[in-house]
Tab-separated table of C-alpha atoms in Angstrom:
chain	number	residue	atom	x	y	z
A	16	UNK	CA	0.000	0.000	0.000
A	17	UNK	CA	1.083	3.577	-0.671
A	18	UNK	CA	1.429	5.830	2.353
A	19	UNK	CA	-0.387	9.124	1.627
A	20	UNK	CA	-0.118	10.469	5.175
A	21	UNK	CA	1.589	13.697	6.230
A	22	UNK	CA	3.583	13.923	9.451
A	23	UNK	CA	4.611	16.509	12.033
A	24	UNK	CA	8.102	15.829	13.389
A	25	UNK	CA	9.205	17.532	16.607
A	26	UNK	CA	12.445	17.920	18.532
A	27	UNK	CA	11.415	19.009	22.049
A	28	UNK	CA	13.756	20.586	24.611
A	29	UNK	CA	12.874	19.521	28.161
A	30	UNK	CA	12.983	21.509	31.396
A	31	UNK	CA	15.387	19.772	33.757
A	32	UNK	CA	14.264	16.336	34.958
A	33	UNK	CA	10.755	16.550	33.448
A	34	UNK	CA	11.189	14.229	30.469
A	35	UNK	CA	9.064	11.422	31.944
A	36	UNK	CA	6.337	13.913	32.902
A	37	UNK	CA	6.350	15.425	29.426
A	38	UNK	CA	6.196	12.065	27.641
A	39	UNK	CA	3.243	10.993	29.774
A	40	UNK	CA	1.508	14.324	29.166
A	41	UNK	CA	1.921	13.922	25.406
A	42	UNK	CA	0.815	10.304	25.185
A	43	UNK	CA	-1.873	9.745	27.824
A	44	UNK	CA	-3.177	13.318	27.962
A	45	UNK	CA	-2.822	14.555	24.388
A	46	UNK	CA	-3.085	11.554	22.088
A	47	UNK	CA	-6.731	10.614	22.810
A	48	UNK	CA	-7.833	14.241	22.300
A	49	UNK	CA	-5.840	14.615	19.096
A	50	UNK	CA	-7.239	11.381	17.721
A	51	UNK	CA	-10.862	12.329	18.465
A	52	UNK	CA	-10.749	15.990	17.466
A	53	UNK	CA	-8.164	16.047	14.675
A	54	UNK	CA	-7.820	12.474	13.308
A	55	UNK	CA	-4.178	12.751	14.393
A	56	UNK	CA	-2.393	9.561	15.394
A	57	UNK	CA	0.756	9.256	17.440
A	58	UNK	CA	3.459	7.522	15.393
A	59	UNK	CA	5.998	7.678	18.184
A	60	UNK	CA	7.281	9.488	21.260
A	61	UNK	CA	10.891	8.787	22.146
A	62	UNK	CA	13.490	9.972	24.596
A	63	UNK	CA	16.875	10.611	23.035
A	64	UNK	CA	19.963	8.795	24.305
A	65	UNK	CA	21.974	11.732	25.567
A	66	UNK	CA	25.346	10.214	24.775
A	67	UNK	CA	24.385	10.250	21.069
A	68	UNK	CA	22.772	13.682	20.727
A	69	UNK	CA	21.067	16.593	22.497
A	70	UNK	CA	19.737	16.113	26.022
A	71	UNK	CA	17.347	16.178	27.692
A	72	UNK	CA	15.254	15.870	24.532
A	73	UNK	CA	12.103	14.155	23.270
A	74	UNK	CA	11.232	13.326	19.668
A	75	UNK	CA	7.544	13.294	18.714
A	76	UNK	CA	6.094	12.106	15.423
A	77	UNK	CA	2.414	12.700	14.573
A	78	UNK	CA	0.528	11.143	11.655
A	79	UNK	CA	-2.220	12.987	9.742
A	80	UNK	CA	-4.234	11.143	7.065
A	81	UNK	CA	-3.241	13.509	4.220
A	82	UNK	CA	-2.589	17.176	3.412
A	83	UNK	CA	-6.250	18.009	3.950
A	84	UNK	CA	-5.940	16.510	7.423
A	85	UNK	CA	-2.938	18.722	8.131
A	86	UNK	CA	-4.874	21.803	6.982
A	87	UNK	CA	-7.778	20.858	9.274
A	88	UNK	CA	-5.343	20.385	12.161
A	89	UNK	CA	-3.798	23.819	11.636
A	90	UNK	CA	-7.194	25.487	11.305
A	91	UNK	CA	-8.430	23.784	14.461
A	92	UNK	CA	-5.429	25.029	16.405
A	93	UNK	CA	-4.893	28.514	14.970
A	94	UNK	CA	-8.361	30.022	14.431
A	95	UNK	CA	-8.469	31.375	17.984
A	96	UNK	CA	-6.894	34.847	18.570
A	97	UNK	CA	-4.563	33.161	21.061
A	98	UNK	CA	-3.331	30.826	18.264
A	99	UNK	CA	-4.127	27.934	20.604
A	100	UNK	CA	-7.193	25.733	20.955
A	101	UNK	CA	-9.083	27.417	23.860
A	102	UNK	CA	-10.317	24.039	25.082
A	103	UNK	CA	-6.710	23.012	25.618
A	104	UNK	CA	-5.529	26.075	27.528
A	105	UNK	CA	-4.964	24.056	30.701
A	106	UNK	CA	-3.163	21.344	28.727
A	107	UNK	CA	-0.822	23.908	27.144
A	108	UNK	CA	-0.129	25.505	30.523
A	109	UNK	CA	0.865	22.183	32.047
A	110	UNK	CA	2.982	21.226	29.022
A	111	UNK	CA	4.876	24.522	29.347
A	112	UNK	CA	6.122	23.477	32.773
A	113	UNK	CA	7.816	20.442	31.212
A	114	UNK	CA	9.338	21.839	27.992
A	115	UNK	CA	11.325	24.899	26.926
A	116	UNK	CA	10.610	24.836	23.191
A	117	UNK	CA	11.614	22.868	20.148
A	118	UNK	CA	11.897	22.590	16.387
A	119	UNK	CA	9.162	21.138	14.170
A	120	UNK	CA	9.142	19.952	10.574
A	121	UNK	CA	6.424	18.881	8.162
A	122	UNK	CA	7.585	15.652	6.552
A	123	UNK	CA	6.185	13.378	3.850
A	124	UNK	CA	6.835	9.630	3.665
A	125	UNK	CA	8.290	7.598	0.873
A	126	UNK	CA	5.448	5.606	-0.739
A	127	UNK	CA	6.689	2.358	0.839
A	128	UNK	CA	7.154	3.833	4.315
A	129	UNK	CA	4.649	2.152	6.687
A	130	UNK	CA	1.964	3.882	8.734
A	131	UNK	CA	1.799	3.409	12.489
A	132	UNK	CA	-1.272	1.193	12.045
A	133	UNK	CA	0.671	-1.098	9.705
A	134	UNK	CA	3.625	-1.237	12.088
A	135	UNK	CA	1.361	-2.157	15.001
A	136	UNK	CA	-0.390	-4.816	12.922
A	137	UNK	CA	3.019	-6.297	12.098
A	138	UNK	CA	4.064	-6.019	15.770
A	139	UNK	CA	7.201	-4.092	14.862
A	140	UNK	CA	9.162	-2.594	17.721
A	141	UNK	CA	12.734	-2.124	18.854
A	142	UNK	CA	14.664	-2.116	22.073
A	143	UNK	CA	16.407	0.958	20.661
A	144	UNK	CA	15.793	3.173	17.618
A	145	UNK	CA	18.091	5.214	15.409
A	146	UNK	CA	17.057	8.637	14.122
A	147	UNK	CA	18.965	9.869	11.082
A	148	UNK	CA	18.777	13.459	9.885
A	149	UNK	CA	20.310	13.354	6.401
A	150	UNK	CA	21.379	16.579	4.715
A	151	UNK	CA	22.139	16.787	0.994
A	152	UNK	CA	22.856	19.564	-1.481
A	153	UNK	CA	19.606	21.231	-2.655
A	154	UNK	CA	17.515	18.844	-4.709
A	155	UNK	CA	19.253	15.702	-3.506
A	156	UNK	CA	17.007	14.301	-0.759
A	157	UNK	CA	14.504	12.614	-3.076
A	158	UNK	CA	17.224	10.888	-5.086
A	159	UNK	CA	18.981	9.712	-1.956
A	160	UNK	CA	15.822	8.170	-0.488
A	161	UNK	CA	15.153	6.381	-3.771
A	162	UNK	CA	18.574	4.775	-3.423
A	163	UNK	CA	17.903	4.033	0.253
A	164	UNK	CA	14.993	1.748	-0.625
A	165	UNK	CA	17.142	-0.310	-2.992
A	166	UNK	CA	20.465	-0.349	-1.141
A	167	UNK	CA	20.282	0.635	2.509
A	168	UNK	CA	16.989	-0.921	3.578
A	169	UNK	CA	17.846	-4.526	2.590
A	170	UNK	CA	21.442	-4.157	3.805
A	171	UNK	CA	20.265	-2.906	7.202
A	172	UNK	CA	17.878	-5.832	7.555
A	173	UNK	CA	20.840	-8.227	7.630
A	174	UNK	CA	21.739	-6.633	10.998
A	175	UNK	CA	18.239	-7.081	12.416
A	176	UNK	CA	17.340	-3.472	11.585
A	177	UNK	CA	13.808	-2.555	10.435
A	178	UNK	CA	13.204	0.754	8.665
A	179	UNK	CA	10.024	2.116	10.240
A	180	UNK	CA	10.024	5.495	8.498
A	181	UNK	CA	11.676	7.307	5.600
A	182	UNK	CA	10.635	10.897	4.980
A	183	UNK	CA	11.443	13.982	2.956
A	184	UNK	CA	11.240	17.323	4.736
A	185	UNK	CA	8.674	19.652	3.175
A	186	UNK	CA	8.804	23.458	2.824
A	187	UNK	CA	12.500	23.482	1.842
A	188	UNK	CA	14.283	22.866	-1.471
A	189	UNK	CA	14.662	19.116	-0.979
A	190	UNK	CA	17.860	19.020	1.095
A	191	UNK	CA	16.766	17.111	4.218
A	192	UNK	CA	15.526	13.579	4.821
A	193	UNK	CA	14.697	11.717	8.027
A	194	UNK	CA	15.035	7.959	8.449
A	195	UNK	CA	14.003	6.068	11.591
A	196	UNK	CA	15.062	2.479	12.170
A	197	UNK	CA	14.261	-0.056	14.885
A	198	UNK	CA	16.939	-2.358	16.299
A	199	UNK	CA	15.959	-5.691	17.812
A	200	UNK	CA	18.296	-5.091	20.735
A	201	UNK	CA	21.341	-3.088	21.803
A	202	UNK	CA	23.674	-5.774	20.517
A	203	UNK	CA	22.315	-5.486	16.964
A	204	UNK	CA	22.861	-1.726	17.124
A	205	UNK	CA	26.444	-2.228	18.268
A	206	UNK	CA	27.103	-4.695	15.445
A	207	UNK	CA	25.626	-2.262	12.936
A	208	UNK	CA	27.710	0.694	14.136
A	209	UNK	CA	30.918	-1.306	13.992
A	210	UNK	CA	30.071	-2.469	10.470
A	211	UNK	CA	29.414	1.162	9.460
A	212	UNK	CA	32.789	2.278	10.810
A	213	UNK	CA	34.732	-0.445	9.043
A	214	UNK	CA	32.722	-0.055	5.820
A	215	UNK	CA	31.575	-3.651	5.745
A	216	UNK	CA	30.847	-5.175	2.343
A	217	UNK	CA	27.092	-5.160	2.942
A	218	UNK	CA	27.010	-1.431	3.794
A	219	UNK	CA	29.671	-0.209	1.340
A	220	UNK	CA	27.290	0.375	-1.631
A	221	UNK	CA	25.088	2.621	0.516
A	222	UNK	CA	28.072	4.462	1.975
A	223	UNK	CA	29.353	5.046	-1.559
A	224	UNK	CA	25.990	6.588	-2.524
A	225	UNK	CA	26.103	8.871	0.520
A	226	UNK	CA	29.603	9.990	-0.419
A	227	UNK	CA	28.760	10.575	-4.077
A	228	UNK	CA	25.704	12.608	-3.053
A	229	UNK	CA	27.841	14.714	-0.675
A	230	UNK	CA	25.292	13.914	2.013
A	231	UNK	CA	25.787	14.182	5.752
A	232	UNK	CA	24.166	11.658	8.100
A	233	UNK	CA	23.618	12.648	11.742
A	234	UNK	CA	22.478	9.544	13.614
A	235	UNK	CA	21.298	9.526	17.215
A	236	UNK	CA	19.610	6.901	19.345
A	237	UNK	CA	16.174	6.947	20.962
A	238	UNK	CA	14.084	4.721	23.225
A	239	UNK	CA	10.303	4.459	23.362
A	240	UNK	CA	8.258	6.395	25.877
A	241	UNK	CA	6.280	3.983	28.121
A	242	UNK	CA	3.057	4.785	26.235
A	243	UNK	CA	4.518	5.095	22.739
A	244	UNK	CA	2.423	3.138	20.191
A	245	UNK	CA	5.344	0.979	19.101
A	246	UNK	CA	5.845	-0.171	22.697
A	247	UNK	CA	2.124	-0.627	23.408
A	248	UNK	CA	1.145	-2.055	20.032
A	249	UNK	CA	-1.730	0.435	19.948
A	250	UNK	CA	-2.586	4.108	20.385
A	251	UNK	CA	-2.568	5.525	23.940
A	252	UNK	CA	-6.012	5.675	25.562
A	253	UNK	CA	-7.563	7.801	28.313
A	254	UNK	CA	-7.468	4.759	30.574
A	255	UNK	CA	-3.650	4.933	30.435
A	256	UNK	CA	-3.726	8.163	32.435
A	257	UNK	CA	-4.100	6.277	35.703
A	258	UNK	CA	-1.686	3.473	34.839
A	259	UNK	CA	1.600	5.275	34.185
A	260	UNK	CA	3.539	8.345	35.151
A	261	UNK	CA	2.188	11.432	36.957
A	262	UNK	CA	-1.336	11.725	38.409
A	263	UNK	CA	-4.136	11.758	35.793
A	264	UNK	CA	-4.640	15.045	33.996
A	265	UNK	CA	-8.317	16.069	34.201
A	266	UNK	CA	-8.267	19.716	33.124
A	267	UNK	CA	-8.929	19.147	29.420
A	268	UNK	CA	-12.387	20.553	28.647
A	269	UNK	CA	-13.650	17.553	26.755
A	270	UNK	CA	-16.725	15.556	27.753
A	271	UNK	CA	-14.941	12.369	26.722
A	272	UNK	CA	-12.237	12.690	29.378
């Protein structure tokens, strides 16, 4: 099946030791509202491994059904003079105590890139995930991802690595791509990294393509939030509010809460 979804990708900077609180607030408290009001699914919420990137940081990935769904999401959020959904004022206020800010991107998947529903149906998950931000000269991201499907994806699978997402970044002149992979365990990640460093025969064709494209790959590691869909095998529900993390959040003005 072709993936026609559109995604919102977020790097979130966390206040101090509030990463667990923030991840719970996003999954248990936000996801059910977003799903009901905006047809927005949670693809993943991860905490970054600080030794491999920025810290403390969270990566969020949200799935909208298509461009029309993204437009509806923006209109829902930004019509108010405050540029925030008034019904979520309390939610925003609580979130602000956990995070300092962040950087968002609109990203579009490669046609073969699976949706979160497909990944859950296939019971795909990882003990650890790799997040690659790939930068190319202008116009090169699409060509590089086309080569990824033919060269990198099957080569990675020999290390027990599953590509769960491959995306081009929108609203720029095609110079960024994001690839997310799931590793069966920490040992498979270690084996992969060592093979990358020594340019193993299985990875060499992909490394040659990266070099010829003058691309830069910045890879960091992530682990699932407790209520991330890939860990749960489903979307977070309101019932999860009392099962994990901080006390249940009950200030969202929604009759369904």
